[in-house]
Amino acid sequence: MDIQLIPLADAQTHVPPTEDFGFCVHFANRMFTQRYNHGRGWHDARIEAYGPFALSPATAVLHYAQLIFEGMKAYRRPDGDINLFRPMENMRRFNNSARRMAMPTVDEEEHLEAICRLIELEHDWVPRADAATLYIRPTMVATDDALGVRASANYLHFVIISPVGPYFKEGFSPVPVYITDEYVRAVHGGVGEAKTGGNYAASLYAGEEARRRGYSQVLWLDGREHRWVEEVGAMNICFVYDNHRIVTPSLTGSILPGVTRKSVIELGRHLGYEVAEEMIDVHEMLADVKSGHITEVFGCGTAAVIAPVGKFGFHDETIVINDNQAGPVARELFQHLTDIQFGRAPDPFGWTYTIRANGH
Ligand SMILES: *Cc1c(COP(=O)(O)O)cnc(C)c1O
């Protein structure tokens, strides 16, 4: 891939102290960008200074939300090199999202190459502090500047990177989750399977309502019957039955197919758990929590890796899971996954992709 490297004109900003990372509020000095036009295809690939884009107020994405993104991380290994975790899964999903949103696909190998070049140049931004990572956000937006409702003929693809602190600052503490049977995130035939901004916009109202009730995330049910468990916030969800059987909702078309979900399924089997993908009825699930048949619940996604759920709120009821404590299965999966991601343990699955840090 021919990427033009534009020299930085201004003084570079330095990596802030780990305590100040927050979640994606500071960005590295450079970003990757390329443009697409129906006639020319992808062109003008560059790595340039991170900074604002000049966009017409009529830019298509600002009106009709034709937009996709990805979320992945770079992990600092003990030997100083840098790991990506199953990056081709993200490259593939980016293109699946692009197809669903009537956008052009990008070459998957070249997309990964662009990300690696960017990280090599900005390798200082991959934190060395324990459990901190570099978040990577590939994005594509429609850039026609006209208000007609149709797939754009022009697109901007960019990658920005930002250091993030540990997700769990006070230990591996469970999150309270509110189950809504009023609002839905996605419907069959809709765009729930695509990583597109509109899914998030549609979820904010219920998220704020959950927060007002003292919950930090929303558990979404299916859009047709408001009965089948789908996912939680920006994470997939898993239930542990009797400490040995892990069940996650089957991918029905309205659930985002998470890379962490897929890894939990594969790693869970490797560790000797029985793992199944099934339709999960919310009422049966809550009865199983109350009876103690379900021993643990946890979310899984790139940001948290594994996030234990301590309680569910449903209508006016509170249902506590495992005494509001993180359980052994969540702990075991979290430990194994993060050890592989950070290169602290052997990777029998070939999931990690190592970038050599400069001068090494
Ligand atoms: C990104 C995302 C996930 C988790 O996917 P990972 O690949 O594991 O990070 C789950 N649900 C939604 C809605 C998402 O956008």
PDB file of N, CA and C in Angstrom, residues 117-189:
ATOM      1  N   ARG A 117       1.489   0.592  10.396  1.00  0.00           N
ATOM      2  CA  ARG A 117       2.396   1.719  10.098  1.00  0.00           C
ATOM      3  C   ARG A 117       2.151   2.868  11.071  1.00  0.00           C
ATOM      4  N   LEU A 118       0.869   3.157  11.306  1.00  0.00           N
ATOM      5  CA  LEU A 118       0.509   4.242  12.225  1.00  0.00           C
ATOM      6  C   LEU A 118       1.031   3.949  13.635  1.00  0.00           C
ATOM      7  N   ILE A 119       0.830   2.719  14.091  1.00  0.00           N
ATOM      8  CA  ILE A 119       1.265   2.363  15.447  1.00  0.00           C
ATOM      9  C   ILE A 119       2.786   2.354  15.548  1.00  0.00           C
ATOM     10  N   GLU A 120       3.464   1.916  14.481  1.00  0.00           N
ATOM     11  CA  GLU A 120       4.931   1.945  14.497  1.00  0.00           C
ATOM     12  C   GLU A 120       5.430   3.381  14.684  1.00  0.00           C
ATOM     13  N   LEU A 121       4.793   4.303  13.971  1.00  0.00           N
ATOM     14  CA  LEU A 121       5.212   5.703  14.075  1.00  0.00           C
ATOM     15  C   LEU A 121       4.876   6.305  15.435  1.00  0.00           C
ATOM     16  N   GLU A 122       3.789   5.850  16.023  1.00  0.00           N
ATOM     17  CA  GLU A 122       3.300   6.428  17.279  1.00  0.00           C
ATOM     18  C   GLU A 122       3.481   5.442  18.437  1.00  0.00           C
ATOM     19  N   HIS A 123       4.515   4.604  18.352  1.00  0.00           N
ATOM     20  CA  HIS A 123       4.641   3.491  19.306  1.00  0.00           C
ATOM     21  C   HIS A 123       4.752   3.945  20.755  1.00  0.00           C
ATOM     22  N   ASP A 124       5.215   5.188  20.981  1.00  0.00           N
ATOM     23  CA  ASP A 124       5.285   5.722  22.349  1.00  0.00           C
ATOM     24  C   ASP A 124       3.910   5.763  23.009  1.00  0.00           C
ATOM     25  N   TRP A 125       2.872   5.826  22.171  1.00  0.00           N
ATOM     26  CA  TRP A 125       1.505   5.971  22.692  1.00  0.00           C
ATOM     27  C   TRP A 125       0.902   4.638  23.143  1.00  0.00           C
ATOM     28  N   VAL A 126       1.616   3.555  22.934  1.00  0.00           N
ATOM     29  CA  VAL A 126       1.144   2.266  23.473  1.00  0.00           C
ATOM     30  C   VAL A 126       1.637   2.200  24.917  1.00  0.00           C
ATOM     31  N   PRO A 127       0.728   2.294  25.894  1.00  0.00           N
ATOM     32  CA  PRO A 127       1.141   2.447  27.293  1.00  0.00           C
ATOM     33  C   PRO A 127       1.947   1.256  27.791  1.00  0.00           C
ATOM     34  N   ARG A 128       2.834   1.546  28.750  1.00  0.00           N
ATOM     35  CA  ARG A 128       3.592   0.491  29.421  1.00  0.00           C
ATOM     36  C   ARG A 128       2.983   0.190  30.784  1.00  0.00           C
ATOM     37  N   ALA A 129       2.104   1.060  31.254  1.00  0.00           N
ATOM     38  CA  ALA A 129       1.492   0.854  32.570  1.00  0.00           C
ATOM     39  C   ALA A 129       0.596  -0.380  32.538  1.00  0.00           C
ATOM     40  N   ASP A 130       0.530  -1.048  33.688  1.00  0.00           N
ATOM     41  CA  ASP A 130      -0.229  -2.272  33.836  1.00  0.00           C
ATOM     42  C   ASP A 130      -1.687  -2.083  33.407  1.00  0.00           C
ATOM     43  N   ALA A 131      -2.169  -2.942  32.539  1.00  0.00           N
ATOM     44  CA  ALA A 131      -3.571  -3.008  32.103  1.00  0.00           C
ATOM     45  C   ALA A 131      -4.009  -1.831  31.214  1.00  0.00           C
ATOM     46  N   ALA A 132      -3.094  -0.888  30.941  1.00  0.00           N
ATOM     47  CA  ALA A 132      -3.439   0.199  30.027  1.00  0.00           C
ATOM     48  C   ALA A 132      -3.153  -0.256  28.585  1.00  0.00           C
ATOM     49  N   THR A 133      -3.893   0.295  27.626  1.00  0.00           N
ATOM     50  CA  THR A 133      -3.766  -0.132  26.225  1.00  0.00           C
ATOM     51  C   THR A 133      -3.905   1.078  25.295  1.00  0.00           C
ATOM     52  N   LEU A 134      -3.641   0.841  24.025  1.00  0.00           N
ATOM     53  CA  LEU A 134      -3.893   1.869  23.013  1.00  0.00           C
ATOM     54  C   LEU A 134      -5.160   1.460  22.262  1.00  0.00           C
ATOM     55  N   TYR A 135      -6.175   2.297  22.317  1.00  0.00           N
ATOM     56  CA  TYR A 135      -7.419   1.997  21.611  1.00  0.00           C
ATOM     57  C   TYR A 135      -7.288   2.458  20.159  1.00  0.00           C
ATOM     58  N   ILE A 136      -7.767   1.620  19.233  1.00  0.00           N
ATOM     59  CA  ILE A 136      -7.650   1.906  17.805  1.00  0.00           C
ATOM     60  C   ILE A 136      -9.054   2.037  17.225  1.00  0.00           C
ATOM     61  N   ARG A 137      -9.330   3.140  16.557  1.00  0.00           N
ATOM     62  CA  ARG A 137     -10.682   3.379  16.045  1.00  0.00           C
ATOM     63  C   ARG A 137     -10.648   3.634  14.531  1.00  0.00           C
ATOM     64  N   PRO A 138     -10.751   2.578  13.722  1.00  0.00           N
ATOM     65  CA  PRO A 138     -10.947   2.759  12.279  1.00  0.00           C
ATOM     66  C   PRO A 138     -12.392   3.198  12.019  1.00  0.00           C
ATOM     67  N   THR A 139     -12.568   4.142  11.123  1.00  0.00           N
ATOM     68  CA  THR A 139     -13.889   4.713  10.873  1.00  0.00           C
ATOM     69  C   THR A 139     -14.041   4.999   9.374  1.00  0.00           C
ATOM     70  N   MET A 140     -15.251   4.888   8.841  1.00  0.00           N
ATOM     71  CA  MET A 140     -15.513   5.341   7.470  1.00  0.00           C
ATOM     72  C   MET A 140     -16.813   6.133   7.451  1.00  0.00           C
ATOM     73  N   VAL A 141     -16.784   7.299   6.801  1.00  0.00           N
ATOM     74  CA  VAL A 141     -17.979   8.150   6.741  1.00  0.00           C
ATOM     75  C   VAL A 141     -18.270   8.564   5.299  1.00  0.00           C
ATOM     76  N   ALA A 142     -19.554   8.801   5.008  1.00  0.00           N
ATOM     77  CA  ALA A 142     -19.998   9.238   3.684  1.00  0.00           C
ATOM     78  C   ALA A 142     -19.781  10.735   3.546  1.00  0.00           C
ATOM     79  N   THR A 143     -19.151  11.168   2.453  1.00  0.00           N
ATOM     80  CA  THR A 143     -18.765  12.585   2.361  1.00  0.00           C
ATOM     81  C   THR A 143     -19.359  13.346   1.169  1.00  0.00           C
ATOM     82  N   ASP A 144     -20.342  12.785   0.462  1.00  0.00           N
ATOM     83  CA  ASP A 144     -21.014  13.605  -0.567  1.00  0.00           C
ATOM     84  C   ASP A 144     -21.546  14.861   0.103  1.00  0.00           C
ATOM     85  N   ASP A 145     -21.425  16.024  -0.572  1.00  0.00           N
ATOM     86  CA  ASP A 145     -22.032  17.203   0.048  1.00  0.00           C
ATOM     87  C   ASP A 145     -23.297  17.594  -0.712  1.00  0.00           C
ATOM     88  N   ALA A 146     -24.312  16.790  -0.494  1.00  0.00           N
ATOM     89  CA  ALA A 146     -25.629  17.009  -1.097  1.00  0.00           C
ATOM     90  C   ALA A 146     -26.633  16.270  -0.227  1.00  0.00           C
ATOM     91  N   LEU A 147     -27.865  16.771  -0.185  1.00  0.00           N
ATOM     92  CA  LEU A 147     -28.827  16.214   0.762  1.00  0.00           C
ATOM     93  C   LEU A 147     -29.729  15.118   0.193  1.00  0.00           C
ATOM     94  N   GLY A 148     -29.504  14.721  -1.052  1.00  0.00           N
ATOM     95  CA  GLY A 148     -30.304  13.626  -1.611  1.00  0.00           C
ATOM     96  C   GLY A 148     -30.096  12.352  -0.804  1.00  0.00           C
ATOM     97  N   VAL A 149     -31.169  11.599  -0.598  1.00  0.00           N
ATOM     98  CA  VAL A 149     -31.044  10.369   0.180  1.00  0.00           C
ATOM     99  C   VAL A 149     -30.658   9.218  -0.743  1.00  0.00           C
ATOM    100  N   ARG A 150     -29.391   8.880  -0.742  1.00  0.00           N
ATOM    101  CA  ARG A 150     -28.851   7.747  -1.507  1.00  0.00           C
ATOM    102  C   ARG A 150     -27.464   7.444  -0.971  1.00  0.00           C
ATOM    103  N   ALA A 151     -26.944   6.281  -1.340  1.00  0.00           N
ATOM    104  CA  ALA A 151     -25.580   5.956  -0.912  1.00  0.00           C
ATOM    105  C   ALA A 151     -24.633   6.978  -1.522  1.00  0.00           C
ATOM    106  N   SER A 152     -23.733   7.485  -0.721  1.00  0.00           N
ATOM    107  CA  SER A 152     -22.775   8.497  -1.145  1.00  0.00           C
ATOM    108  C   SER A 152     -21.847   7.939  -2.231  1.00  0.00           C
ATOM    109  N   ALA A 153     -21.286   8.818  -3.040  1.00  0.00           N
ATOM    110  CA  ALA A 153     -20.283   8.405  -4.033  1.00  0.00           C
ATOM    111  C   ALA A 153     -18.867   8.664  -3.500  1.00  0.00           C
ATOM    112  N   ASN A 154     -18.777   9.362  -2.368  1.00  0.00           N
ATOM    113  CA  ASN A 154     -17.478   9.732  -1.795  1.00  0.00           C
ATOM    114  C   ASN A 154     -17.420   9.336  -0.322  1.00  0.00           C
ATOM    115  N   TYR A 155     -16.237   8.862   0.082  1.00  0.00           N
ATOM    116  CA  TYR A 155     -16.070   8.422   1.468  1.00  0.00           C
ATOM    117  C   TYR A 155     -14.716   8.835   2.004  1.00  0.00           C
ATOM    118  N   LEU A 156     -14.651   8.965   3.313  1.00  0.00           N
ATOM    119  CA  LEU A 156     -13.406   9.208   4.018  1.00  0.00           C
ATOM    120  C   LEU A 156     -13.213   8.061   5.009  1.00  0.00           C
ATOM    121  N   HIS A 157     -12.063   7.422   4.931  1.00  0.00           N
ATOM    122  CA  HIS A 157     -11.717   6.342   5.849  1.00  0.00           C
ATOM    123  C   HIS A 157     -10.565   6.852   6.704  1.00  0.00           C
ATOM    124  N   PHE A 158     -10.676   6.750   8.004  1.00  0.00           N
ATOM    125  CA  PHE A 158      -9.563   7.201   8.855  1.00  0.00           C
ATOM    126  C   PHE A 158      -9.372   6.279  10.041  1.00  0.00           C
ATOM    127  N   VAL A 159      -8.190   6.344  10.618  1.00  0.00           N
ATOM    128  CA  VAL A 159      -7.879   5.571  11.821  1.00  0.00           C
ATOM    129  C   VAL A 159      -7.260   6.523  12.830  1.00  0.00           C
ATOM    130  N   ILE A 160      -7.851   6.607  14.025  1.00  0.00           N
ATOM    131  CA  ILE A 160      -7.278   7.417  15.096  1.00  0.00           C
ATOM    132  C   ILE A 160      -6.963   6.497  16.276  1.00  0.00           C
ATOM    133  N   ILE A 161      -6.001   6.878  17.082  1.00  0.00           N
ATOM    134  CA  ILE A 161      -5.560   6.016  18.186  1.00  0.00           C
ATOM    135  C   ILE A 161      -5.445   6.831  19.471  1.00  0.00           C
ATOM    136  N   SER A 162      -5.795   6.180  20.576  1.00  0.00           N
ATOM    137  CA  SER A 162      -5.870   6.900  21.852  1.00  0.00           C
ATOM    138  C   SER A 162      -5.531   5.969  23.020  1.00  0.00           C
ATOM    139  N   PRO A 163      -4.672   6.418  23.945  1.00  0.00           N
ATOM    140  CA  PRO A 163      -4.358   5.555  25.096  1.00  0.00           C
ATOM    141  C   PRO A 163      -5.539   5.490  26.071  1.00  0.00           C
ATOM    142  N   VAL A 164      -5.785   4.308  26.587  1.00  0.00           N
ATOM    143  CA  VAL A 164      -6.872   4.139  27.568  1.00  0.00           C
ATOM    144  C   VAL A 164      -6.347   3.438  28.817  1.00  0.00           C
ATOM    145  N   GLY A 165      -6.832   3.879  29.970  1.00  0.00           N
ATOM    146  CA  GLY A 165      -6.419   3.291  31.247  1.00  0.00           C
ATOM    147  C   GLY A 165      -7.117   1.963  31.464  1.00  0.00           C
ATOM    148  N   PRO A 166      -6.820   1.312  32.580  1.00  0.00           N
ATOM    149  CA  PRO A 166      -7.496   0.048  32.894  1.00  0.00           C
ATOM    150  C   PRO A 166      -9.003   0.276  33.023  1.00  0.00           C
ATOM    151  N   TYR A 167      -9.794  -0.650  32.515  1.00  0.00           N
ATOM    152  CA  TYR A 167     -11.256  -0.522  32.558  1.00  0.00           C
ATOM    153  C   TYR A 167     -11.747  -0.631  34.005  1.00  0.00           C
ATOM    154  N   PHE A 168     -11.133  -1.556  34.740  1.00  0.00           N
ATOM    155  CA  PHE A 168     -11.527  -1.746  36.144  1.00  0.00           C
ATOM    156  C   PHE A 168     -10.509  -1.052  37.035  1.00  0.00           C
ATOM    157  N   LYS A 169     -10.885   0.114  37.555  1.00  0.00           N
ATOM    158  CA  LYS A 169      -9.950   0.858  38.387  1.00  0.00           C
ATOM    159  C   LYS A 169      -9.969   0.372  39.822  1.00  0.00           C
ATOM    160  N   GLU A 170     -11.141  -0.053  40.279  1.00  0.00           N
ATOM    161  CA  GLU A 170     -11.227  -0.548  41.672  1.00  0.00           C
ATOM    162  C   GLU A 170     -11.421  -2.060  41.690  1.00  0.00           C
ATOM    163  N   GLY A 171     -10.505  -2.769  41.034  1.00  0.00           N
ATOM    164  CA  GLY A 171     -10.629  -4.223  41.019  1.00  0.00           C
ATOM    165  C   GLY A 171     -11.672  -4.666  40.010  1.00  0.00           C
ATOM    166  N   PHE A 172     -11.876  -5.947  39.962  1.00  0.00           N
ATOM    167  CA  PHE A 172     -12.739  -6.572  38.959  1.00  0.00           C
ATOM    168  C   PHE A 172     -14.172  -6.526  39.482  1.00  0.00           C
ATOM    169  N   SER A 173     -14.766  -5.309  39.502  1.00  0.00           N
ATOM    170  CA  SER A 173     -16.048  -5.165  40.206  1.00  0.00           C
ATOM    171  C   SER A 173     -17.240  -5.270  39.259  1.00  0.00           C
ATOM    172  N   PRO A 174     -18.289  -5.954  39.689  1.00  0.00           N
ATOM    173  CA  PRO A 174     -19.455  -6.200  38.842  1.00  0.00           C
ATOM    174  C   PRO A 174     -20.242  -4.931  38.516  1.00  0.00           C
ATOM    175  N   VAL A 175     -20.877  -4.912  37.358  1.00  0.00           N
ATOM    176  CA  VAL A 175     -21.697  -3.781  36.941  1.00  0.00           C
ATOM    177  C   VAL A 175     -23.180  -4.111  37.106  1.00  0.00           C
ATOM    178  N   PRO A 176     -23.984  -3.087  37.499  1.00  0.00           N
ATOM    179  CA  PRO A 176     -25.426  -3.284  37.560  1.00  0.00           C
ATOM    180  C   PRO A 176     -26.053  -3.006  36.189  1.00  0.00           C
ATOM    181  N   VAL A 177     -26.936  -3.874  35.731  1.00  0.00           N
ATOM    182  CA  VAL A 177     -27.486  -3.801  34.373  1.00  0.00           C
ATOM    183  C   VAL A 177     -29.012  -3.749  34.413  1.00  0.00           C
ATOM    184  N   TYR A 178     -29.564  -2.790  33.710  1.00  0.00           N
ATOM    185  CA  TYR A 178     -31.025  -2.660  33.653  1.00  0.00           C
ATOM    186  C   TYR A 178     -31.575  -3.326  32.388  1.00  0.00           C
ATOM    187  N   ILE A 179     -32.591  -4.168  32.552  1.00  0.00           N
ATOM    188  CA  ILE A 179     -33.191  -4.854  31.401  1.00  0.00           C
ATOM    189  C   ILE A 179     -34.396  -4.043  30.935  1.00  0.00           C
ATOM    190  N   THR A 180     -34.372  -3.582  29.700  1.00  0.00           N
ATOM    191  CA  THR A 180     -35.529  -2.844  29.194  1.00  0.00           C
ATOM    192  C   THR A 180     -36.364  -3.747  28.286  1.00  0.00           C
ATOM    193  N   ASP A 181     -37.693  -3.753  28.545  1.00  0.00           N
ATOM    194  CA  ASP A 181     -38.572  -4.442  27.582  1.00  0.00           C
ATOM    195  C   ASP A 181     -39.461  -3.396  26.900  1.00  0.00           C
ATOM    196  N   GLU A 182     -39.004  -2.128  27.023  1.00  0.00           N
ATOM    197  CA  GLU A 182     -39.748  -1.034  26.386  1.00  0.00           C
ATOM    198  C   GLU A 182     -39.052  -0.592  25.099  1.00  0.00           C
ATOM    199  N   TYR A 183     -37.728  -0.318  25.205  1.00  0.00           N
ATOM    200  CA  TYR A 183     -36.973   0.145  24.038  1.00  0.00           C
ATOM    201  C   TYR A 183     -36.167  -1.002  23.451  1.00  0.00           C
ATOM    202  N   VAL A 184     -35.886  -0.929  22.145  1.00  0.00           N
ATOM    203  CA  VAL A 184     -35.012  -1.937  21.544  1.00  0.00           C
ATOM    204  C   VAL A 184     -33.851  -1.247  20.842  1.00  0.00           C
ATOM    205  N   ARG A 185     -32.738  -1.981  20.726  1.00  0.00           N
ATOM    206  CA  ARG A 185     -31.541  -1.460  20.073  1.00  0.00           C
ATOM    207  C   ARG A 185     -31.583  -1.725  18.577  1.00  0.00           C
ATOM    208  N   ALA A 186     -32.034  -2.931  18.222  1.00  0.00           N
ATOM    209  CA  ALA A 186     -31.944  -3.365  16.832  1.00  0.00           C
ATOM    210  C   ALA A 186     -33.103  -4.306  16.521  1.00  0.00           C
ATOM    211  N   VAL A 187     -33.450  -4.402  15.256  1.00  0.00           N
ATOM    212  CA  VAL A 187     -34.547  -5.285  14.841  1.00  0.00           C
ATOM    213  C   VAL A 187     -34.056  -6.241  13.758  1.00  0.00           C
ATOM    214  N   HIS A 188     -34.778  -7.332  13.561  1.00  0.00           N
ATOM    215  CA  HIS A 188     -34.434  -8.265  12.490  1.00  0.00           C
ATOM    216  C   HIS A 188     -34.532  -7.553  11.151  1.00  0.00           C
ATOM    217  N   GLY A 189     -33.509  -7.705  10.338  1.00  0.00           N
ATOM    218  CA  GLY A 189     -33.499  -7.018   9.046  1.00  0.00           C
ATOM    219  C   GLY A 189     -32.905  -5.623   9.148  1.00  0.00           C
TER     220      GLY A 189
END
